[in-house]
PDB file of C-alpha atoms and ligand atoms in Angstrom:
ATOM      1  CA  UNK A   1    -110.429-114.011  36.981  1.00  0.00           C
ATOM      2  CA  UNK A   2    -111.142-115.657  40.316  1.00  0.00           C
ATOM      3  CA  UNK A   3    -111.134-119.431  40.667  1.00  0.00           C
ATOM      4  CA  UNK A   4    -114.651-119.420  42.101  1.00  0.00           C
ATOM      5  CA  UNK A   5    -115.915-118.256  38.693  1.00  0.00           C
ATOM      6  CA  UNK A   6    -114.039-121.030  36.858  1.00  0.00           C
ATOM      7  CA  UNK A   7    -115.104-123.669  39.378  1.00  0.00           C
ATOM      8  CA  UNK A   8    -118.758-122.660  39.081  1.00  0.00           C
ATOM      9  CA  UNK A   9    -118.516-122.547  35.296  1.00  0.00           C
ATOM     10  CA  UNK A  10    -117.211-126.125  35.175  1.00  0.00           C
ATOM     11  CA  UNK A  11    -119.917-127.134  37.659  1.00  0.00           C
ATOM     12  CA  UNK A  12    -122.566-125.725  35.321  1.00  0.00           C
ATOM     13  CA  UNK A  13    -121.020-127.543  32.354  1.00  0.00           C
ATOM     14  CA  UNK A  14    -121.064-130.782  34.335  1.00  0.00           C
ATOM     15  CA  UNK A  15    -124.728-130.300  35.341  1.00  0.00           C
ATOM     16  CA  UNK A  16    -125.811-129.464  31.795  1.00  0.00           C
ATOM     17  CA  UNK A  17    -123.571-131.639  29.623  1.00  0.00           C
ATOM     18  CA  UNK A  18    -121.861-134.155  31.908  1.00  0.00           C
ATOM     19  CA  UNK A  19    -118.381-134.778  33.269  1.00  0.00           C
ATOM     20  CA  UNK A  20    -117.189-136.090  29.919  1.00  0.00           C
ATOM     21  CA  UNK A  21    -117.760-132.652  28.388  1.00  0.00           C
ATOM     22  CA  UNK A  22    -115.908-130.985  31.278  1.00  0.00           C
ATOM     23  CA  UNK A  23    -112.903-133.227  30.645  1.00  0.00           C
ATOM     24  CA  UNK A  24    -113.123-132.719  26.890  1.00  0.00           C
ATOM     25  CA  UNK A  25    -113.172-128.914  26.995  1.00  0.00           C
ATOM     26  CA  UNK A  26    -110.324-128.784  29.544  1.00  0.00           C
ATOM     27  CA  UNK A  27    -108.320-131.060  27.262  1.00  0.00           C
ATOM     28  CA  UNK A  28    -109.152-129.005  24.161  1.00  0.00           C
ATOM     29  CA  UNK A  29    -108.395-125.637  25.776  1.00  0.00           C
ATOM     30  CA  UNK A  30    -104.687-126.132  26.500  1.00  0.00           C
ATOM     31  CA  UNK A  31    -104.863-124.284  29.824  1.00  0.00           C
ATOM     32  CA  UNK A  32    -101.888-123.013  31.774  1.00  0.00           C
ATOM     33  CA  UNK A  33    -103.649-124.032  35.022  1.00  0.00           C
ATOM     34  CA  UNK A  34    -104.425-127.482  33.643  1.00  0.00           C
ATOM     35  CA  UNK A  35    -108.066-126.842  34.558  1.00  0.00           C
ATOM     36  CA  UNK A  36    -107.578-127.238  38.323  1.00  0.00           C
ATOM     37  CA  UNK A  37    -109.110-124.168  39.981  1.00  0.00           C
ATOM     38  CA  UNK A  38    -109.304-123.217  43.644  1.00  0.00           C
ATOM     39  CA  UNK A  39    -111.933-120.659  44.684  1.00  0.00           C
ATOM     40  CA  UNK A  40    -109.431-118.095  45.973  1.00  0.00           C
ATOM     41  CA  UNK A  41    -106.851-118.594  43.225  1.00  0.00           C
ATOM     42  CA  UNK A  42    -106.571-116.173  40.315  1.00  0.00           C
ATOM     43  CA  UNK A  43    -106.240-117.282  36.724  1.00  0.00           C
ATOM     44  CA  UNK A  44    -105.893-115.680  33.311  1.00  0.00           C
ATOM     45  CA  UNK A  45    -109.192-114.450  31.892  1.00  0.00           C
ATOM     46  CA  UNK A  46    -107.983-116.000  28.630  1.00  0.00           C
ATOM     47  CA  UNK A  47    -108.561-119.430  30.145  1.00  0.00           C
ATOM     48  CA  UNK A  48    -112.273-118.615  30.416  1.00  0.00           C
ATOM     49  CA  UNK A  49    -112.303-117.458  26.800  1.00  0.00           C
ATOM     50  CA  UNK A  50    -110.647-120.754  25.749  1.00  0.00           C
ATOM     51  CA  UNK A  51    -113.105-122.844  27.773  1.00  0.00           C
ATOM     52  CA  UNK A  52    -116.054-120.972  26.248  1.00  0.00           C
ATOM     53  CA  UNK A  53    -114.697-121.488  22.729  1.00  0.00           C
ATOM     54  CA  UNK A  54    -114.123-125.192  23.348  1.00  0.00           C
ATOM     55  CA  UNK A  55    -117.612-125.613  24.799  1.00  0.00           C
ATOM     56  CA  UNK A  56    -119.131-123.719  21.882  1.00  0.00           C
ATOM     57  CA  UNK A  57    -117.308-126.000  19.422  1.00  0.00           C
ATOM     58  CA  UNK A  58    -118.550-129.086  21.223  1.00  0.00           C
ATOM     59  CA  UNK A  59    -122.184-128.249  21.980  1.00  0.00           C
ATOM     60  CA  UNK A  60    -122.881-125.783  19.133  1.00  0.00           C
ATOM     61  CA  UNK A  61    -124.446-123.145  21.395  1.00  0.00           C
ATOM     62  CA  UNK A  62    -123.373-119.537  20.687  1.00  0.00           C
ATOM     63  CA  UNK A  63    -120.806-118.206  23.173  1.00  0.00           C
ATOM     64  CA  UNK A  64    -123.043-115.281  24.143  1.00  0.00           C
ATOM     65  CA  UNK A  65    -125.845-117.679  25.081  1.00  0.00           C
ATOM     66  CA  UNK A  66    -123.426-119.779  27.133  1.00  0.00           C
ATOM     67  CA  UNK A  67    -122.271-116.675  29.029  1.00  0.00           C
ATOM     68  CA  UNK A  68    -125.863-115.562  29.638  1.00  0.00           C
ATOM     69  CA  UNK A  69    -126.850-119.013  30.965  1.00  0.00           C
ATOM     70  CA  UNK A  70    -123.775-118.933  33.169  1.00  0.00           C
ATOM     71  CA  UNK A  71    -124.971-115.583  34.601  1.00  0.00           C
ATOM     72  CA  UNK A  72    -128.176-117.289  35.750  1.00  0.00           C
ATOM     73  CA  UNK A  73    -126.181-120.101  37.302  1.00  0.00           C
ATOM     74  CA  UNK A  74    -123.569-117.851  38.912  1.00  0.00           C
ATOM     75  CA  UNK A  75    -126.010-115.684  40.852  1.00  0.00           C
ATOM     76  CA  UNK A  76    -127.125-118.669  42.918  1.00  0.00           C
ATOM     77  CA  UNK A  77    -123.527-119.872  43.328  1.00  0.00           C
ATOM     78  CA  UNK A  78    -122.326-116.500  44.616  1.00  0.00           C
ATOM     79  CA  UNK A  79    -125.364-116.203  46.874  1.00  0.00           C
ATOM     80  CA  UNK A  80    -124.594-119.597  48.400  1.00  0.00           C
ATOM     81  CA  UNK A  81    -120.868-118.944  48.770  1.00  0.00           C
ATOM     82  CA  UNK A  82    -121.379-115.472  50.290  1.00  0.00           C
ATOM     83  CA  UNK A  83    -124.900-115.215  51.741  1.00  0.00           C
ATOM     84  CA  UNK A  84    -123.825-112.323  53.988  1.00  0.00           C
ATOM     85  CA  UNK A  85    -123.239-110.143  50.918  1.00  0.00           C
ATOM     86  CA  UNK A  86    -126.843-110.250  49.706  1.00  0.00           C
ATOM     87  CA  UNK A  87    -128.816-110.861  52.874  1.00  0.00           C
ATOM     88  CA  UNK A  88    -129.232-107.186  53.794  1.00  0.00           C
ATOM     89  CA  UNK A  89    -131.215-106.416  50.621  1.00  0.00           C
ATOM     90  CA  UNK A  90    -134.995-106.393  50.544  1.00  0.00           C
ATOM     91  CA  UNK A  91    -135.563-105.681  46.853  1.00  0.00           C
ATOM     92  CA  UNK A  92    -133.898-106.581  43.544  1.00  0.00           C
ATOM     93  CA  UNK A  93    -133.579-102.942  42.481  1.00  0.00           C
ATOM     94  CA  UNK A  94    -132.026-102.098  45.835  1.00  0.00           C
ATOM     95  CA  UNK A  95    -129.483-104.862  45.270  1.00  0.00           C
ATOM     96  CA  UNK A  96    -128.636-103.768  41.720  1.00  0.00           C
ATOM     97  CA  UNK A  97    -128.293-100.176  42.899  1.00  0.00           C
ATOM     98  CA  UNK A  98    -125.665-101.333  45.435  1.00  0.00           C
ATOM     99  CA  UNK A  99    -123.434-103.553  43.253  1.00  0.00           C
ATOM    100  CA  UNK A 100    -120.869-100.846  42.676  1.00  0.00           C
ATOM    101  CA  UNK A 101    -120.792 -99.165  46.103  1.00  0.00           C
ATOM    102  CA  UNK A 102    -121.408-102.108  48.382  1.00  0.00           C
ATOM    103  CA  UNK A 103    -121.479-105.592  46.864  1.00  0.00           C
ATOM    104  CA  UNK A 104    -118.384-105.462  44.716  1.00  0.00           C
ATOM    105  CA  UNK A 105    -116.610-103.386  47.385  1.00  0.00           C
ATOM    106  CA  UNK A 106    -117.232-106.273  49.762  1.00  0.00           C
ATOM    107  CA  UNK A 107    -116.077-108.730  47.078  1.00  0.00           C
ATOM    108  CA  UNK A 108    -112.822-106.796  46.799  1.00  0.00           C
ATOM    109  CA  UNK A 109    -112.264-107.367  50.534  1.00  0.00           C
ATOM    110  CA  UNK A 110    -112.916-111.090  50.145  1.00  0.00           C
ATOM    111  CA  UNK A 111    -110.788-111.326  46.990  1.00  0.00           C
ATOM    112  CA  UNK A 112    -108.319-108.406  46.861  1.00  0.00           C
ATOM    113  CA  UNK A 113    -107.202-109.211  43.321  1.00  0.00           C
ATOM    114  CA  UNK A 114    -110.730-109.577  41.882  1.00  0.00           C
ATOM    115  CA  UNK A 115    -111.174-107.842  38.536  1.00  0.00           C
ATOM    116  CA  UNK A 116    -114.599-106.304  38.721  1.00  0.00           C
ATOM    117  CA  UNK A 117    -116.710-104.337  36.268  1.00  0.00           C
ATOM    118  CA  UNK A 118    -118.052-100.875  37.114  1.00  0.00           C
ATOM    119  CA  UNK A 119    -121.738 -99.968  37.122  1.00  0.00           C
ATOM    120  CA  UNK A 120    -122.677 -96.312  36.793  1.00  0.00           C
ATOM    121  CA  UNK A 121    -126.261 -95.552  37.797  1.00  0.00           C
ATOM    122  CA  UNK A 122    -128.038 -93.188  35.398  1.00  0.00           C
ATOM    123  CA  UNK A 123    -131.538 -93.277  36.854  1.00  0.00           C
ATOM    124  CA  UNK A 124    -133.446 -95.141  39.531  1.00  0.00           C
ATOM    125  CA  UNK A 125    -137.063 -95.351  40.627  1.00  0.00           C
ATOM    126  CA  UNK A 126    -138.806 -97.884  42.908  1.00  0.00           C
ATOM    127  CA  UNK A 127    -139.514-100.097  39.888  1.00  0.00           C
ATOM    128  CA  UNK A 128    -136.749 -99.323  37.396  1.00  0.00           C
ATOM    129  CA  UNK A 129    -133.044 -98.714  37.097  1.00  0.00           C
ATOM    130  CA  UNK A 130    -130.725 -97.678  34.270  1.00  0.00           C
ATOM    131  CA  UNK A 131    -127.032 -98.328  34.569  1.00  0.00           C
ATOM    132  CA  UNK A 132    -123.899 -98.522  32.438  1.00  0.00           C
ATOM    133  CA  UNK A 133    -121.765-101.649  32.694  1.00  0.00           C
ATOM    134  CA  UNK A 134    -118.096-101.097  31.905  1.00  0.00           C
ATOM    135  CA  UNK A 135    -115.335-103.714  31.805  1.00  0.00           C
ATOM    136  CA  UNK A 136    -112.521-104.586  29.414  1.00  0.00           C
ATOM    137  CA  UNK A 137    -113.756-108.178  29.644  1.00  0.00           C
ATOM    138  CA  UNK A 138    -117.049-107.360  27.953  1.00  0.00           C
ATOM    139  CA  UNK A 139    -119.049-109.840  30.018  1.00  0.00           C
ATOM    140  CA  UNK A 140    -122.313-107.896  29.681  1.00  0.00           C
ATOM    141  CA  UNK A 141    -124.340-111.016  28.951  1.00  0.00           C
ATOM    142  CA  UNK A 142    -123.056-112.425  32.246  1.00  0.00           C
ATOM    143  CA  UNK A 143    -124.361-109.250  33.902  1.00  0.00           C
ATOM    144  CA  UNK A 144    -127.670-109.737  32.062  1.00  0.00           C
ATOM    145  CA  UNK A 145    -128.079-113.251  33.444  1.00  0.00           C
ATOM    146  CA  UNK A 146    -127.044-112.186  36.956  1.00  0.00           C
ATOM    147  CA  UNK A 147    -129.582-109.330  36.904  1.00  0.00           C
ATOM    148  CA  UNK A 148    -132.458-111.603  35.895  1.00  0.00           C
ATOM    149  CA  UNK A 149    -131.635-114.129  38.615  1.00  0.00           C
ATOM    150  CA  UNK A 150    -131.435-111.310  41.112  1.00  0.00           C
ATOM    151  CA  UNK A 151    -135.131-110.577  40.450  1.00  0.00           C
ATOM    152  CA  UNK A 152    -136.001-114.261  40.707  1.00  0.00           C
ATOM    153  CA  UNK A 153    -134.228-114.397  44.068  1.00  0.00           C
ATOM    154  CA  UNK A 154    -136.831-111.903  45.336  1.00  0.00           C
ATOM    155  CA  UNK A 155    -139.708-113.786  43.640  1.00  0.00           C
ATOM    156  CA  UNK A 156    -139.998-111.046  41.053  1.00  0.00           C
ATOM    157  CA  UNK A 157    -139.197-110.639  37.367  1.00  0.00           C
ATOM    158  CA  UNK A 158    -138.075-107.830  35.112  1.00  0.00           C
ATOM    159  CA  UNK A 159    -137.699-106.782  31.508  1.00  0.00           C
ATOM    160  CA  UNK A 160    -134.028-106.146  30.816  1.00  0.00           C
ATOM    161  CA  UNK A 161    -133.028-104.223  27.695  1.00  0.00           C
ATOM    162  CA  UNK A 162    -129.464-103.349  26.803  1.00  0.00           C
ATOM    163  CA  UNK A 163    -127.640-101.282  24.240  1.00  0.00           C
ATOM    164  CA  UNK A 164    -123.948-101.583  23.352  1.00  0.00           C
ATOM    165  CA  UNK A 165    -122.268 -98.194  23.756  1.00  0.00           C
ATOM    166  CA  UNK A 166    -119.036 -99.727  22.463  1.00  0.00           C
ATOM    167  CA  UNK A 167    -119.027-102.378  19.783  1.00  0.00           C
ATOM    168  CA  UNK A 168    -116.773-104.737  21.751  1.00  0.00           C
ATOM    169  CA  UNK A 169    -119.247-104.835  24.666  1.00  0.00           C
ATOM    170  CA  UNK A 170    -116.887-103.079  27.046  1.00  0.00           C
ATOM    171  CA  UNK A 171    -119.554-100.420  27.726  1.00  0.00           C
ATOM    172  CA  UNK A 172    -123.203-101.379  27.755  1.00  0.00           C
ATOM    173  CA  UNK A 173    -126.265 -99.470  28.941  1.00  0.00           C
ATOM    174  CA  UNK A 174    -128.931-101.503  30.756  1.00  0.00           C
ATOM    175  CA  UNK A 175    -132.551-100.430  31.180  1.00  0.00           C
ATOM    176  CA  UNK A 176    -134.275-102.632  33.717  1.00  0.00           C
ATOM    177  CA  UNK A 177    -137.969-102.412  34.516  1.00  0.00           C
ATOM    178  CA  UNK A 178    -139.526-104.627  37.165  1.00  0.00           C
ATOM    179  CA  UNK A 179    -142.619-106.449  35.889  1.00  0.00           C
ATOM    180  CA  UNK A 180    -145.848-105.433  37.646  1.00  0.00           C
TER     181      UNK A 180
HETATM  182  C1  HEM B 201    -126.980-108.819  40.104  1.00  0.00           C
HETATM  183  C2  HEM B 201    -125.895-108.532  40.765  1.00  0.00           C
HETATM  184  C3  HEM B 201    -124.502-108.609  40.163  1.00  0.00           C
HETATM  185  C4  HEM B 201    -124.070-108.272  38.906  1.00  0.00           C
HETATM  186  C5  HEM B 201    -124.898-107.707  37.757  1.00  0.00           C
HETATM  187  C6  HEM B 201    -122.643-108.567  38.858  1.00  0.00           C
HETATM  188  C7  HEM B 201    -121.845-108.446  37.741  1.00  0.00           C
HETATM  189  C8  HEM B 201    -120.590-108.997  37.591  1.00  0.00           C
HETATM  190  C9  HEM B 201    -119.918-109.220  36.332  1.00  0.00           C
HETATM  191  C10 HEM B 201    -120.503-108.894  34.964  1.00  0.00           C
HETATM  192  C11 HEM B 201    -118.707-109.793  36.613  1.00  0.00           C
HETATM  193  C12 HEM B 201    -117.645-110.278  35.599  1.00  0.00           C
HETATM  194  C13 HEM B 201    -116.401-109.433  35.550  1.00  0.00           C
HETATM  195  C14 HEM B 201    -116.474-108.341  34.508  1.00  0.00           C
HETATM  196  O1  HEM B 201    -117.514-108.182  33.812  1.00  0.00           O
HETATM  197  O2  HEM B 201    -115.469-107.605  34.348  1.00  0.00           O
HETATM  198  C15 HEM B 201    -118.641-109.955  38.039  1.00  0.00           C
HETATM  199  C16 HEM B 201    -117.575-110.528  38.705  1.00  0.00           C
HETATM  200  C17 HEM B 201    -117.637-110.950  39.999  1.00  0.00           C
HETATM  201  N1  HEM B 201    -118.632-110.680  40.919  1.00  0.00           N
HETATM  202 FE1  HEM B 201    -120.359-109.674  40.561  1.00  0.00          FE
HETATM  203  N2  HEM B 201    -122.247-109.058  40.072  1.00  0.00           N
HETATM  204  C18 HEM B 201    -123.345-109.118  40.889  1.00  0.00           C
HETATM  205  C19 HEM B 201    -123.409-109.579  42.181  1.00  0.00           C
HETATM  206  C20 HEM B 201    -122.384-110.174  42.831  1.00  0.00           C
HETATM  207  C21 HEM B 201    -122.483-110.769  44.147  1.00  0.00           C
HETATM  208  C22 HEM B 201    -123.760-110.808  44.998  1.00  0.00           C
HETATM  209  C23 HEM B 201    -121.253-111.250  44.447  1.00  0.00           C
HETATM  210  C24 HEM B 201    -120.747-111.970  45.665  1.00  0.00           C
HETATM  211  C25 HEM B 201    -121.435-112.329  46.649  1.00  0.00           C
HETATM  212  C26 HEM B 201    -120.389-110.985  43.300  1.00  0.00           C
HETATM  213  C27 HEM B 201    -119.079-111.381  43.213  1.00  0.00           C
HETATM  214  C28 HEM B 201    -118.325-111.348  42.071  1.00  0.00           C
HETATM  215  C29 HEM B 201    -117.041-112.034  41.917  1.00  0.00           C
HETATM  216  C30 HEM B 201    -116.322-112.898  42.961  1.00  0.00           C
HETATM  217  C31 HEM B 201    -116.605-111.785  40.609  1.00  0.00           C
HETATM  218  C32 HEM B 201    -115.337-112.330  39.930  1.00  0.00           C
HETATM  219  C33 HEM B 201    -114.202-111.334  39.930  1.00  0.00           C
HETATM  220  C34 HEM B 201    -112.959-111.915  39.270  1.00  0.00           C
HETATM  221  O3  HEM B 201    -113.068-112.923  38.569  1.00  0.00           O
HETATM  222  O4  HEM B 201    -111.848-111.386  39.458  1.00  0.00           O
HETATM  223  N3  HEM B 201    -121.095-110.301  42.360  1.00  0.00           N
HETATM  224  N4  HEM B 201    -119.778-109.464  38.623  1.00  0.00           N
END
C-alpha cells in the first residue's frame, strides 16, 4: 500500500483524535516501517490492518466505520495531491465510470507499484451506476466513503447500496443512485 494512504490515514487520526493517539497506535502496532511513511514509498498492507486494529482498540469505533470515515477523508486528500486526475470530470457518475479505465490507470503511472482494486461496470445511466468492486484487500467501505465524497465534490449526493458477493468483502456490488 502506498505511503500517501498511510500518511493521510495518520493525518485523519491526528485531526480526529490528536497527536497522542497517532503516537499511541504507532507504538501499539509494532510496525516494520516504524510508522514513518513517505508518499511515494510502498509498505505492507498489514501495517494498515495493524493501525486500524490499534485505533479500534483505543477509540472503540468499529474498524469498518473507521475505514468508511477514512474514505471520506481520502477523497479530498487525493484530489488535493493530484488535482489533474479529477479536473477533467464534470459529473460524479462520469468520474465513477472512469475509475477503472482512466483514474486508476493514471494512478499506476504516478505510482507504478500501486495495488489497485478493479471496478467492473454493470450498468450506467445519467443518474445511476452499478459496479462490482474487486480486491483481495476487501476495502469496500473505503470505496463507499470515496464514492460519497465524489458526489459531494460536485455539490451532489447519492444513495449508495452495496451487497457482498464474497463474504470476505473481496467482491462487492455497488448500486449508486444520484439523489434528485
Ligand atoms: C470515487 C473514486 C474512487 C474510488 C471509489 C477509489 C477506490 C479505491 C480503493 C477502494 C482503493 C484501495 C485499494 C483496494 O481496495 O484494493 C484505492 C486505492 C488507491 N486509489 Fe483510488 N479510488 C477513487 C479515486 C481515486 C483518485 C481520484 C485517485 C488519485 C487522484 C486515486 C488514487 C488511489 C491511490 C494512490 C490508491 C492507493 C494504491 C496503493 O496503496 O497501492 N483513487 N482506490
